[in-house]
Amino acid sequence: MSSGMDLSAKGIHATNAKGPFEATSFTRHQPGPKDVVLSVKYCGVCHSDVHAAKDDPSPEKFPVMPGHEIAGVVDWVGSEVTKLKPGDHVGVGCMVDSCLDCEFCKLSNEQYCANGCTMTYGGEPKHGRAGSETTRGGYSTKMVVTEHFCVKVPKDLPLEVVGPILCAGVTVFDPLVHWKAGSEHVKHVGIAGGGGLGHMGIKLAKSLGCEVTAITSSPKKVDALRELGASRVIVSSDEGAMKGAAKSLDLIINTISAPHDIMMYHALLRPNGTLVQLGLVGKPHSVCQVPMLMSRAGISGSLIAGMKATQELIEICTRDKIWPSVEVVHCNQIDRIYDELMSKSSMPKRYVLDVANTMDEYCSQKQQ
Amino acid sequence: MSSGMDLSAKGIHATNAKGPFEATSFTRHQPGPKDVVLSVKYCGVCHSDVHAAKDDPSPEKFPVMPGHEIAGVVDWVGSEVTKLKPGDHVGVGCMVDSCLDCEFCKLSNEQYCANGCTMTYGGEPKHGRAGSETTRGGYSTKMVVTEHFCVKVPKDLPLEVVGPILCAGVTVFDPLVHWKAGSEHVKHVGIAGGGGLGHMGIKLAKSLGCEVTAITSSPKKVDALRELGASRVIVSSDEGAMKGAAKSLDLIINTISAPHDIMMYHALLRPNGTLVQLGLVGKPHSVCQVPMLMSRAGISGSLIAGMKATQELIEICTRDKIWPSVEVVHCNQIDRIYDELMSKSSMPKRYVLDVANTMDEYCSQKQQ
């Protein structure tokens, strides 16, 4: 079967860890009967993109075309696609395939697929629904994605805020739900880090009925975090404030992706509490066991969310108007944004590439 | 009020971290209307006793009289005592007081008392129900304990197996129950370490309907652990076996109290699993965050159990005849037993001091 579609795409990729990004052209794989072809309108810039493109200099992983906070419009659907049609708004997050057969996939925990899910970029398409090459992400004008890994986006949710919900949003939403934020014994929730994930964490925890404490290393973010809904903001370098907050939180969602002293956050947990680490921190933590024993307070991690929870969050965000704070930027800002994210001074908002309106210009500028 | 009881006691204490134990005589505090006076019959020797008496050489903590696996017979009860009477069998575990007023005490999680519970030995009696001096444990002939911290022991449970249930038993039982061992998604349970706690963990996990994997560093324990109920025994130094068991367990109760590579055990967890650390390991662990993210599998700790769960376990052990494997020993074996426990070659059983029959002889031998 051939879609008869033009599958040529323009995109932004890194060919090595040091230099600036480059423009490129390529062709997406032929879609099958369960696939969706979409024009990318916006793509958020996630901190994981920075890890993928900048942190690991191994030559075999390049080129990398990041982007897994993708919002677009459906151009074409295969004959077996049921929930989407051309013209629909659509979102694609961090995964584009998984086995769909193991117990975790069957629970819609595709992110923990026993056979390994295929990530939206840099992933190996081993399950047969994501083409035949290493996957390329949403810093590109076109995508071909199997319907299961697309979410339908209501038209009253602005398309430019969709992408960050699909990664930053679900990454904080899934652990809040998993650890029962808002329930009787989980009222006091901490959100550590005030960047792309942290700012969504504050909004979502508040909407779940929690009393939110934001913890930030940056005094200049205090007002912004309070405005987002935190009833208490602690600057982590303020030892007195950290001590004063000891044993006050039932759940902490820790979005910090740089190495940090994990026990400093653990000390804020009440008995039975959980500290959930979300950042891809490579350096091992030094973890003291005795405080864990003394309070039955644990440390865990969490990775994005499955497709069911992702669709659910899109609907919650639409209904309750919980929108990520975004700044839509021209594709030619990509290198500057990466520099800012690497400097750790990122503000509580997400940068979103205006792919539809600025990719062409970026590519022609680059080719001059 | 005076009980009119003879409150003089003989006991075994350590006056420093290096030398052998010594015999001593002292007087227990006057009991009040809610107190119970008991003659100690047996007292288990716990690994925590070794930590308390041998690991920390700070002079201010000595003398230490360990023992928190205490089984005895009630001699006298105060006028407000309701559940016990003279002649009853009684157990005293790791705590002898707590505030009884905070939210954790009200949930019978006295071990996590917001105001700090008073431990059976080496504890500060700040809540008013445990005398006025640093507490002395069960390596002694007599105890005075407030009724709330006594458990009633059915007479068909042999008194010599009661002590290890009150510490080793509850320490593994409480996390098994808290993390829902035996429920639909928690069928595959690992018990790491095959000593006093580990052997009870195997018996209790099996009785809760779990498929039990025992993990031991000692090839010579394999048969004994299988006999206790483990359907699979892995020797932790066998890299192939550890790799083969990767991602196979929903819950691991880790009883190892010496420094160890925690991530080696974490790798055995399935997604959503929990590794529960029970040992008083002082040295921090090196914990990699990324495997936690990739499987939403966490690390926590747990400390003994509250009084309600402790009473419950006594009843379960009586009903189902789940008895700790014990070896009753003469008090004059105390130094040899400590040497064995410190050598890490302890077998899957608990040593229990025969206080009633051998304390007098130990004390007279020591005084010669």
XYZ file of C-alpha atoms in Angstrom:
736
model
C 0.000 0.000 0.000
C 1.250 3.493 -0.748
C -0.175 6.614 0.810
C 0.592 8.669 -2.269
C 1.729 11.324 0.195
C 4.791 13.493 -0.124
C 6.916 12.107 2.725
C 9.847 14.451 2.336
C 10.722 16.390 5.478
C 13.065 19.112 6.619
C 14.622 18.923 10.029
C 17.231 20.043 12.548
C 19.837 17.573 13.729
C 23.098 17.370 15.638
C 25.972 15.630 13.887
C 28.225 15.794 16.936
C 28.024 16.857 20.603
C 30.053 20.050 20.292
C 29.020 22.078 17.273
C 25.779 23.906 16.505
C 22.739 22.131 15.110
C 22.446 21.686 11.346
C 19.634 21.674 8.793
C 18.831 18.479 6.908
C 16.318 16.963 4.461
C 15.128 13.353 4.487
C 12.152 11.156 3.665
C 9.842 9.575 6.286
C 8.993 5.876 5.974
C 5.973 4.719 3.908
C 2.943 4.593 6.188
C 0.918 1.400 6.656
C -2.799 0.912 7.314
C -2.507 1.738 11.030
C -0.306 4.798 10.523
C -0.918 8.510 10.644
C 0.974 11.109 8.601
C 1.115 14.486 10.264
C 2.525 17.934 9.603
C 4.407 19.062 12.686
C 3.309 22.509 13.815
C 5.196 22.878 17.109
C 7.833 20.910 18.982
C 8.888 21.585 22.577
C 12.555 21.584 23.578
C 12.987 19.151 26.471
C 15.940 18.785 28.820
C 16.267 15.183 27.631
C 16.948 16.551 24.158
C 19.951 18.318 25.634
C 21.171 15.085 27.242
C 20.722 13.264 23.935
C 22.435 15.812 21.724
C 25.116 17.219 24.003
C 26.063 14.977 26.935
C 27.306 11.832 25.253
C 29.945 12.351 22.572
C 29.950 8.730 21.222
C 30.167 9.163 17.424
C 27.934 6.145 16.668
C 24.830 7.871 18.050
C 25.012 10.804 15.644
C 23.247 12.266 13.778
C 20.501 12.855 16.379
C 17.260 14.632 15.498
C 15.630 15.325 18.890
C 12.063 16.327 19.653
C 9.392 14.381 21.524
C 6.903 17.092 22.427
C 5.196 17.181 19.081
C 1.928 18.846 18.085
C 0.622 18.749 14.563
C -2.249 18.298 12.174
C -3.202 14.992 10.558
C -2.601 14.946 6.791
C -3.477 11.338 6.046
C -4.565 8.194 7.871
C -4.277 4.509 6.924
C -7.358 2.404 6.266
C -7.357 0.822 9.736
C -6.998 4.043 11.709
C -10.115 4.612 13.787
C -9.750 7.554 16.148
C -8.091 10.146 13.876
C -8.895 11.705 10.493
C -7.239 14.318 8.284
C -7.494 17.777 9.787
C -7.502 16.522 13.398
C -5.058 17.975 15.876
C -2.667 15.318 17.091
C 0.143 14.916 19.599
C 3.152 12.586 19.648
C 5.206 12.186 22.804
C 8.274 10.221 23.802
C 7.456 6.805 22.316
C 6.458 5.699 18.815
C 6.301 1.926 19.338
C 6.400 -0.912 21.891
C 5.542 -4.619 21.770
C 1.877 -3.969 22.731
C 1.771 -7.545 23.955
C 3.532 -7.800 27.316
C 1.770 -7.338 30.647
C 2.999 -3.751 30.965
C 1.804 -2.757 27.477
C -1.520 -4.394 28.246
C -1.838 -2.134 31.311
C -0.955 0.815 29.036
C 2.365 1.165 30.794
C 4.066 1.062 27.386
C 6.965 3.079 28.781
C 7.920 0.018 30.856
C 7.401 -2.456 27.972
C 9.115 -5.732 28.862
C 10.568 -5.847 25.360
C 11.631 -2.218 25.330
C 9.647 0.641 23.840
C 10.969 2.511 20.802
C 11.666 6.119 21.677
C 10.570 8.880 19.316
C 14.153 9.769 18.447
C 17.331 7.737 18.595
C 15.196 4.595 19.025
C 15.534 1.220 17.346
C 12.342 0.317 15.483
C 12.308 -3.315 16.571
C 8.549 -3.843 16.931
C 7.672 -3.154 13.266
C 5.597 -0.001 13.548
C 8.248 2.699 13.354
C 9.988 2.268 10.010
C 13.337 0.588 9.626
C 15.884 3.226 10.630
C 16.907 4.814 13.919
C 13.990 7.069 14.734
C 14.046 10.831 14.092
C 12.077 13.163 16.330
C 9.928 16.236 16.026
C 12.496 18.875 15.141
C 11.139 18.183 11.650
C 8.239 19.139 9.433
C 6.635 15.723 9.027
C 6.101 12.510 11.025
C 4.706 9.050 10.306
C 3.465 7.456 13.547
C 1.309 4.430 14.266
C -2.076 5.459 15.655
C -1.571 3.810 19.075
C 1.193 6.303 19.873
C -0.755 9.375 18.722
C -3.051 11.272 21.061
C -6.070 13.122 19.785
C -6.017 16.793 20.751
C -9.250 18.746 21.233
C -9.302 21.897 19.123
C -9.881 24.162 22.110
C -6.441 23.295 23.470
C -3.996 25.699 21.805
C -1.670 23.626 19.643
C 1.483 25.373 20.863
C 0.966 24.181 24.466
C 0.338 20.528 23.536
C 3.932 19.351 23.146
C 5.113 20.099 26.696
C 2.069 18.263 28.093
C 3.206 15.105 26.245
C 6.564 14.929 28.013
C 7.022 17.456 30.830
C 3.318 17.189 31.682
C 2.936 13.406 31.732
C 6.296 12.964 33.442
C 5.029 14.798 36.500
C 1.369 13.720 36.153
C 1.981 9.972 36.126
C 3.900 9.835 39.454
C 1.407 12.233 41.075
C -1.376 9.797 40.156
C 0.663 6.640 40.871
C 1.555 7.855 44.366
C -2.003 9.102 44.989
C -1.385 12.840 45.299
C -4.449 14.545 46.699
C -5.688 11.466 48.591
C -6.158 11.465 52.366
C -2.541 10.737 53.304
C -0.862 12.532 50.387
C -1.930 16.143 50.744
C 1.455 17.799 51.166
C 3.417 17.601 47.929
C 6.798 19.068 47.116
C 7.957 19.924 43.625
C 11.734 20.275 43.412
C 13.086 22.213 40.458
C 11.262 25.023 38.734
C 11.907 24.396 35.042
C 9.782 22.791 32.343
C 8.689 19.850 34.495
C 8.576 21.672 37.807
C 6.192 24.367 36.657
C 3.768 21.741 35.311
C 4.171 19.774 38.544
C 3.026 22.747 40.608
C -0.027 23.350 38.400
C -1.039 19.679 38.307
C -0.457 18.960 42.010
C -2.535 21.998 42.882
C -5.326 20.876 40.547
C -5.315 17.498 42.337
C -6.059 19.284 45.609
C -2.579 19.250 47.128
C -0.883 21.883 49.241
C 2.212 22.518 47.118
C 5.722 23.354 48.321
C 8.117 24.380 45.557
C 11.836 23.861 46.184
C 14.257 25.737 43.958
C 17.959 26.521 43.950
C 17.225 29.884 42.407
C 16.014 32.810 44.595
C 14.968 34.679 41.464
C 12.277 32.081 40.688
C 10.450 32.401 44.023
C 7.748 34.797 42.831
C 7.103 32.929 39.603
C 6.701 29.614 41.469
C 4.303 31.161 43.934
C 2.242 32.578 41.077
C 2.023 29.094 39.549
C 0.298 27.852 42.697
C 2.915 26.958 45.310
C 1.750 27.979 48.773
C 5.327 27.715 50.069
C 8.589 28.210 48.182
C 11.888 27.079 49.712
C 15.267 28.080 48.323
C 17.318 24.911 48.727
C 20.499 26.750 49.767
C 18.616 28.257 52.754
C 19.578 25.705 55.407
C 17.230 27.154 57.994
C 14.242 26.918 55.658
C 15.150 23.352 54.668
C 15.450 22.351 58.337
C 12.176 24.083 59.120
C 10.487 22.017 56.417
C 11.893 18.682 57.660
C 9.356 15.845 57.696
C 6.594 17.988 56.212
C 5.916 16.383 52.817
C 4.127 13.181 51.819
C 5.451 13.118 48.267
C 8.212 14.973 46.489
C 8.446 15.071 42.731
C 12.075 15.897 42.080
C 12.618 17.228 38.565
C 16.255 18.224 39.051
C 18.390 16.783 36.285
C 21.830 17.902 37.518
C 23.740 15.978 40.219
C 22.423 16.913 43.671
C 22.355 15.805 47.310
C 19.358 13.508 47.300
C 19.260 13.058 51.096
C 18.641 16.796 51.517
C 15.284 16.252 49.805
C 14.631 12.911 51.526
C 14.855 14.735 54.866
C 11.727 16.706 53.918
C 9.599 13.535 53.786
C 7.145 12.513 56.454
C 6.951 8.827 57.445
C 5.635 6.711 54.556
C 6.584 9.454 52.080
C 8.182 8.985 48.678
C 10.802 10.973 46.836
C 10.327 10.453 43.099
C 13.340 11.242 40.966
C 12.599 12.204 37.370
C 15.831 13.627 35.973
C 18.302 11.610 33.931
C 21.086 12.169 36.452
C 24.010 10.007 35.418
C 26.184 10.365 38.507
C 25.246 7.931 41.302
C 23.711 9.391 44.443
C 25.037 8.765 47.912
C 22.061 7.337 49.784
C 22.007 6.734 53.530
C 19.845 3.807 54.480
C 19.173 4.647 58.118
C 16.873 7.671 57.495
C 14.848 5.444 55.132
C 14.388 2.868 57.887
C 13.504 5.455 60.476
C 10.573 6.779 58.452
C 9.676 4.065 55.901
C 10.217 6.858 53.372
C 11.502 5.712 50.015
C 13.136 6.875 46.829
C 11.840 5.895 43.436
C 11.901 7.055 39.865
C 9.367 7.468 37.117
C 9.504 7.666 33.354
C 6.966 9.628 31.256
C 3.558 7.860 31.121
C 1.680 5.304 29.072
C -0.621 6.264 26.207
C -3.830 6.004 28.221
C -2.584 8.388 30.914
C -1.222 10.697 28.231
C -4.595 10.937 26.497
C -6.212 11.469 29.914
C -3.893 14.327 30.760
C -4.575 16.031 27.420
C -8.258 15.960 28.317
C -7.697 17.226 31.876
C -5.500 20.057 30.635
C -8.126 21.007 28.043
C -11.015 20.881 30.507
C -9.253 22.681 33.366
C -7.212 25.001 31.151
C -3.941 23.802 32.707
C -1.535 24.976 30.100
C 2.207 24.740 30.215
C 3.841 28.162 30.144
C 5.491 28.243 26.746
C 7.514 30.650 24.683
C 7.173 29.983 20.977
C 10.499 30.566 19.272
C 11.933 30.604 15.784
C 13.870 27.463 14.877
C 16.980 29.577 14.501
C 17.002 30.053 18.313
C 17.783 26.374 18.879
C 21.481 26.764 19.769
C 20.805 29.668 22.123
C 18.063 27.678 23.909
C 20.383 24.715 24.406
C 23.010 27.036 25.890
C 20.398 28.354 28.308
C 19.179 24.899 29.328
C 22.757 23.738 29.872
C 23.463 26.758 32.081
C 20.781 25.531 34.564
C 19.261 29.014 34.705
C 16.164 27.981 32.785
C 12.973 29.717 33.828
C 9.699 27.947 34.678
C 8.473 27.685 31.102
C 9.086 25.596 28.030
C 10.546 26.752 24.733
C 8.556 25.511 21.759
C 9.899 25.558 18.220
C 7.523 27.080 15.679
C 8.233 24.342 13.158
C 5.445 25.155 10.685
C 6.375 28.802 10.294
C 10.131 28.904 10.783
C 11.705 25.598 9.699
C 11.949 26.604 6.055
C 13.681 29.844 6.930
C 16.066 28.094 9.370
C 17.004 25.568 6.693
C 17.610 28.151 3.982
C 19.689 30.320 6.361
C 21.773 27.290 7.319
C 22.359 26.309 3.725
C 23.661 29.725 2.728
C 1.469 3.453 94.585
C 3.904 0.697 95.312
C 3.735 -2.726 93.785
C 5.350 -4.297 96.790
C 7.281 -6.362 94.251
C 10.926 -7.230 94.425
C 12.257 -5.182 91.511
C 15.873 -6.241 91.753
C 17.292 -7.760 88.551
C 20.424 -9.407 87.292
C 21.667 -8.678 83.808
C 24.399 -8.736 81.165
C 25.808 -5.482 79.912
C 28.679 -4.093 77.864
C 30.767 -1.381 79.502
C 32.768 -0.696 76.320
C 32.819 -1.788 72.665
C 35.899 -4.004 72.858
C 35.826 -6.230 75.874
C 33.573 -9.151 76.814
C 30.150 -8.642 78.366
C 29.889 -8.296 82.126
C 27.390 -9.336 84.790
C 25.528 -6.662 86.762
C 22.736 -6.182 89.312
C 20.277 -3.291 89.386
C 16.729 -2.337 90.353
C 13.890 -1.750 87.869
C 11.724 1.373 88.249
C 8.570 1.330 90.438
C 5.642 0.301 88.273
C 2.541 2.497 87.923
C -1.130 1.560 87.437
C -0.703 0.868 83.717
C 2.502 -1.146 84.090
C 3.315 -4.826 83.990
C 6.133 -6.515 85.904
C 7.461 -9.616 84.214
C 10.077 -12.286 84.778
C 12.122 -12.645 81.617
C 12.344 -16.260 80.497
C 14.090 -15.939 77.135
C 15.715 -13.129 75.154
C 16.786 -13.375 71.500
C 20.144 -12.008 70.343
C 19.501 -9.618 67.461
C 22.007 -8.185 64.997
C 20.996 -4.708 66.200
C 22.294 -5.704 69.626
C 25.682 -6.226 67.993
C 25.520 -2.768 66.363
C 24.561 -1.231 69.689
C 27.204 -2.943 71.811
C 30.110 -3.249 69.387
C 30.020 -0.830 66.429
C 30.047 2.562 68.089
C 32.798 3.061 70.653
C 31.518 6.438 72.036
C 32.071 6.134 75.802
C 28.910 8.107 76.735
C 26.603 5.346 75.478
C 27.988 2.713 77.826
C 27.009 0.712 79.751
C 24.559 -0.889 77.277
C 22.255 -3.728 78.284
C 20.856 -5.024 74.982
C 17.898 -7.309 74.323
C 14.593 -6.499 72.636
C 13.266 -9.965 71.811
C 11.875 -10.655 75.218
C 9.512 -13.398 76.331
C 8.410 -13.792 79.904
C 5.681 -14.423 82.414
C 3.632 -11.691 84.102
C 4.333 -11.399 87.840
C 2.195 -8.369 88.663
C -0.056 -5.875 86.891
C -1.123 -2.338 87.859
C -4.746 -1.533 88.673
C -5.467 -0.098 85.197
C -4.024 -2.968 83.213
C -6.802 -4.689 81.256
C -5.452 -7.306 78.874
C -2.858 -9.064 81.033
C -2.878 -10.763 84.413
C -0.279 -12.551 86.568
C 0.740 -15.864 85.016
C 0.101 -14.750 81.418
C 2.803 -15.209 78.841
C 3.967 -11.860 77.557
C 6.334 -10.446 74.929
C 8.238 -7.164 74.772
C 9.855 -6.047 71.533
C 11.909 -3.064 70.436
C 9.933 -0.215 71.982
C 8.753 0.473 75.538
C 7.160 3.894 75.053
C 6.092 6.552 72.526
C 3.909 9.663 72.704
C 0.705 7.681 71.896
C -0.791 10.952 70.720
C 0.618 11.820 67.276
C -0.983 10.714 64.008
C 1.482 7.836 63.623
C 0.903 6.508 67.153
C -2.832 6.770 66.533
C -2.392 4.537 63.463
C -0.393 2.133 65.666
C 2.755 3.040 63.774
C 4.419 3.806 67.124
C 7.803 3.025 65.587
C 7.464 6.208 63.486
C 6.168 8.309 66.419
C 6.506 11.984 65.467
C 7.944 12.662 68.917
C 10.315 9.700 68.871
C 9.595 6.319 70.420
C 11.642 5.102 73.386
C 13.610 2.011 72.447
C 13.744 -0.945 74.821
C 17.418 -0.408 75.521
C 19.607 2.678 75.229
C 16.439 4.771 74.935
C 15.537 8.038 76.636
C 12.327 7.695 78.669
C 10.877 11.052 77.591
C 7.192 10.124 77.423
C 6.806 9.186 81.095
C 6.030 5.483 80.878
C 9.523 3.977 80.949
C 11.107 5.046 84.198
C 13.606 7.867 84.462
C 16.900 6.356 83.328
C 18.324 5.247 79.968
C 16.430 2.056 79.280
C 17.909 -1.404 79.864
C 16.886 -4.343 77.682
C 16.043 -7.984 78.058
C 19.435 -9.454 78.830
C 18.077 -9.293 82.369
C 15.851 -11.246 84.687
C 13.091 -8.681 85.204
C 11.311 -5.916 83.251
C 8.745 -3.234 84.057
C 6.862 -2.231 80.909
C 3.698 -0.248 80.304
C 0.872 -2.478 79.056
C 0.585 -0.793 75.630
C 4.042 -2.068 74.716
C 3.443 -5.641 75.904
C 1.930 -8.271 73.638
C -0.117 -11.105 75.021
C 1.267 -14.497 74.017
C -1.034 -17.536 73.657
C 0.167 -20.460 75.750
C 0.369 -22.794 72.750
C 3.181 -20.711 71.259
C 6.430 -22.012 72.813
C 7.887 -19.213 74.896
C 11.408 -19.665 73.506
C 10.340 -18.752 69.941
C 8.422 -15.614 70.947
C 11.344 -13.182 71.193
C 12.540 -13.463 67.584
C 8.983 -12.892 66.339
C 8.923 -9.547 68.173
C 11.896 -8.127 66.276
C 13.145 -10.308 63.400
C 9.597 -11.451 62.706
C 7.803 -8.107 62.727
C 10.677 -6.427 60.889
C 10.063 -8.630 57.858
C 6.298 -9.005 58.372
C 5.442 -5.310 58.419
C 7.028 -4.483 55.013
C 5.540 -7.650 53.483
C 2.097 -6.425 54.535
C 2.760 -2.741 53.773
C 3.907 -3.554 50.217
C 1.054 -6.036 49.750
C 3.014 -9.283 49.376
C 0.749 -12.012 48.064
C -1.638 -9.639 46.260
C -2.220 -9.848 42.511
C 0.825 -7.832 41.430
C 3.158 -8.851 44.282
C 3.500 -12.602 43.929
C 7.267 -12.884 43.367
C 9.118 -11.939 46.512
C 12.836 -12.007 47.164
C 14.376 -12.346 50.602
C 18.011 -11.246 50.644
C 20.121 -12.527 53.502
C 19.557 -15.798 55.295
C 20.084 -14.957 58.932
C 17.629 -14.243 61.735
C 15.429 -11.932 59.667
C 15.854 -13.688 56.342
C 14.705 -17.067 57.563
C 11.538 -15.547 59.045
C 11.033 -13.589 55.804
C 10.992 -16.803 53.788
C 8.493 -18.479 56.113
C 6.176 -15.469 56.288
C 6.296 -14.592 52.559
C 5.460 -18.191 51.748
C 2.564 -18.184 54.202
C 1.224 -15.049 52.456
C 1.063 -17.019 49.204
C 4.221 -15.693 47.551
C 6.697 -17.518 45.342
C 9.878 -16.937 47.314
C 13.397 -16.408 45.966
C 16.109 -16.441 48.612
C 19.341 -14.572 47.847
C 22.377 -15.387 49.943
C 26.090 -14.724 49.787
C 26.749 -18.114 51.326
C 26.638 -21.282 49.165
C 26.499 -23.400 52.317
C 23.069 -21.998 53.219
C 21.349 -23.016 49.968
C 19.802 -26.225 51.253
C 18.647 -24.706 54.536
C 16.948 -21.800 52.717
C 15.199 -24.162 50.350
C 13.942 -26.201 53.282
C 12.499 -23.061 54.848
C 10.299 -22.580 51.780
C 12.276 -20.771 49.065
C 11.436 -22.191 45.631
C 14.591 -20.614 44.194
C 17.876 -19.840 45.940
C 20.442 -17.558 44.290
C 24.001 -17.219 45.515
C 24.701 -13.520 45.058
C 28.286 -14.045 43.871
C 26.992 -16.142 40.950
C 26.801 -13.431 38.286
C 25.055 -15.677 35.789
C 22.306 -16.570 38.250
C 21.855 -12.920 39.236
C 21.601 -11.882 35.573
C 19.186 -14.719 34.892
C 16.973 -13.443 37.712
C 16.974 -9.831 36.435
C 13.560 -8.137 36.548
C 11.873 -11.148 38.107
C 10.779 -9.910 41.541
C 7.968 -7.590 42.644
C 9.310 -7.024 46.128
C 12.636 -7.697 47.774
C 13.059 -7.661 51.525
C 16.754 -7.055 52.013
C 17.907 -8.066 55.478
C 21.632 -7.645 54.835
C 23.190 -5.500 57.517
C 26.740 -5.251 56.151
C 27.698 -2.760 53.377
C 26.675 -4.148 49.971
C 26.040 -3.158 46.357
C 22.393 -2.158 46.512
C 21.975 -1.809 42.728
C 22.777 -5.494 42.294
C 19.529 -6.245 44.152
C 17.592 -3.423 42.504
C 18.341 -5.035 39.139
C 16.223 -8.034 40.205
C 13.075 -5.892 40.441
C 10.303 -5.884 37.889
C 8.714 -2.552 36.930
C 6.832 -1.041 39.886
C 8.829 -3.202 42.283
C 10.268 -2.163 45.634
C 13.532 -3.015 47.346
C 13.057 -2.676 51.105
C 16.245 -2.268 53.118
C 16.072 -3.412 56.721
C 19.650 -3.498 57.962
C 21.274 -0.706 59.939
C 23.953 -0.186 57.291
C 25.888 2.930 58.219
C 27.920 3.380 55.038
C 26.007 5.256 52.303
C 25.004 3.308 49.219
C 25.857 4.365 45.701
C 22.482 4.540 43.969
C 22.047 5.048 40.233
C 18.902 6.939 39.405
C 18.442 5.890 35.782
C 17.460 2.241 36.482
C 14.853 3.563 38.935
C 13.352 5.748 36.225
C 13.384 3.012 33.646
C 11.262 0.702 35.781
C 9.521 2.878 38.391
C 11.166 0.538 40.876
C 12.076 2.103 44.185
C 14.158 1.669 47.285
C 12.737 2.129 50.743
C 13.390 1.115 54.296
C 11.313 -0.208 57.137
C 11.671 -0.315 60.888
C 10.157 -3.063 63.062
C 6.348 -2.718 63.352
C 3.735 -1.027 65.482
C 2.084 -2.764 68.436
C -1.087 -3.727 66.562
C 0.861 -5.494 63.801
C 3.100 -7.116 66.403
C 0.139 -8.585 68.289
C -1.311 -9.706 64.940
C 1.883 -11.496 63.973
C 2.008 -13.315 67.322
C -1.465 -14.624 66.580
C -0.627 -15.608 62.970
C 2.526 -17.407 64.106
C 0.572 -19.250 66.790
C -2.272 -20.221 64.449
C -0.081 -21.249 61.493
C 2.776 -22.636 63.602
C 5.295 -20.310 61.935
C 8.060 -20.491 64.425
C 11.440 -18.882 64.155
C 14.244 -21.416 64.104
C 15.940 -20.878 67.419
C 18.822 -22.295 69.347
C 18.413 -21.792 73.081
C 21.789 -21.073 74.638
C 23.281 -20.550 78.062
C 23.932 -16.897 78.925
C 27.644 -17.716 79.146
C 27.666 -18.162 75.336
C 26.986 -14.456 74.771
C 30.516 -13.442 73.723
C 30.858 -16.394 71.347
C 27.500 -15.597 69.703
C 28.514 -11.974 69.144
C 31.740 -13.161 67.514
C 29.719 -15.376 65.193
C 27.238 -12.636 64.258
C 30.089 -10.229 63.573
C 31.786 -12.787 61.305
C 28.735 -12.672 58.942
C 28.605 -16.450 58.851
C 25.445 -16.649 60.931
C 23.102 -19.479 60.044
C 19.383 -19.067 59.334
C 18.305 -19.243 62.944
C 18.212 -17.045 66.003
C 20.148 -17.559 69.219
C 17.988 -17.151 72.305
C 19.405 -16.656 75.767
C 17.892 -18.922 78.405
C 17.627 -16.103 80.929
C 15.457 -17.892 83.482
C 17.704 -20.926 83.808
C 21.209 -19.613 83.176
C 21.464 -15.935 84.195
C 22.228 -16.756 87.825
C 25.005 -19.134 86.838
C 26.462 -16.632 84.312
C 26.507 -13.924 86.986
C 28.160 -16.074 89.619
C 30.772 -17.368 87.137
C 31.565 -13.771 86.124
C 31.892 -12.629 89.727
C 34.379 -15.308 90.627
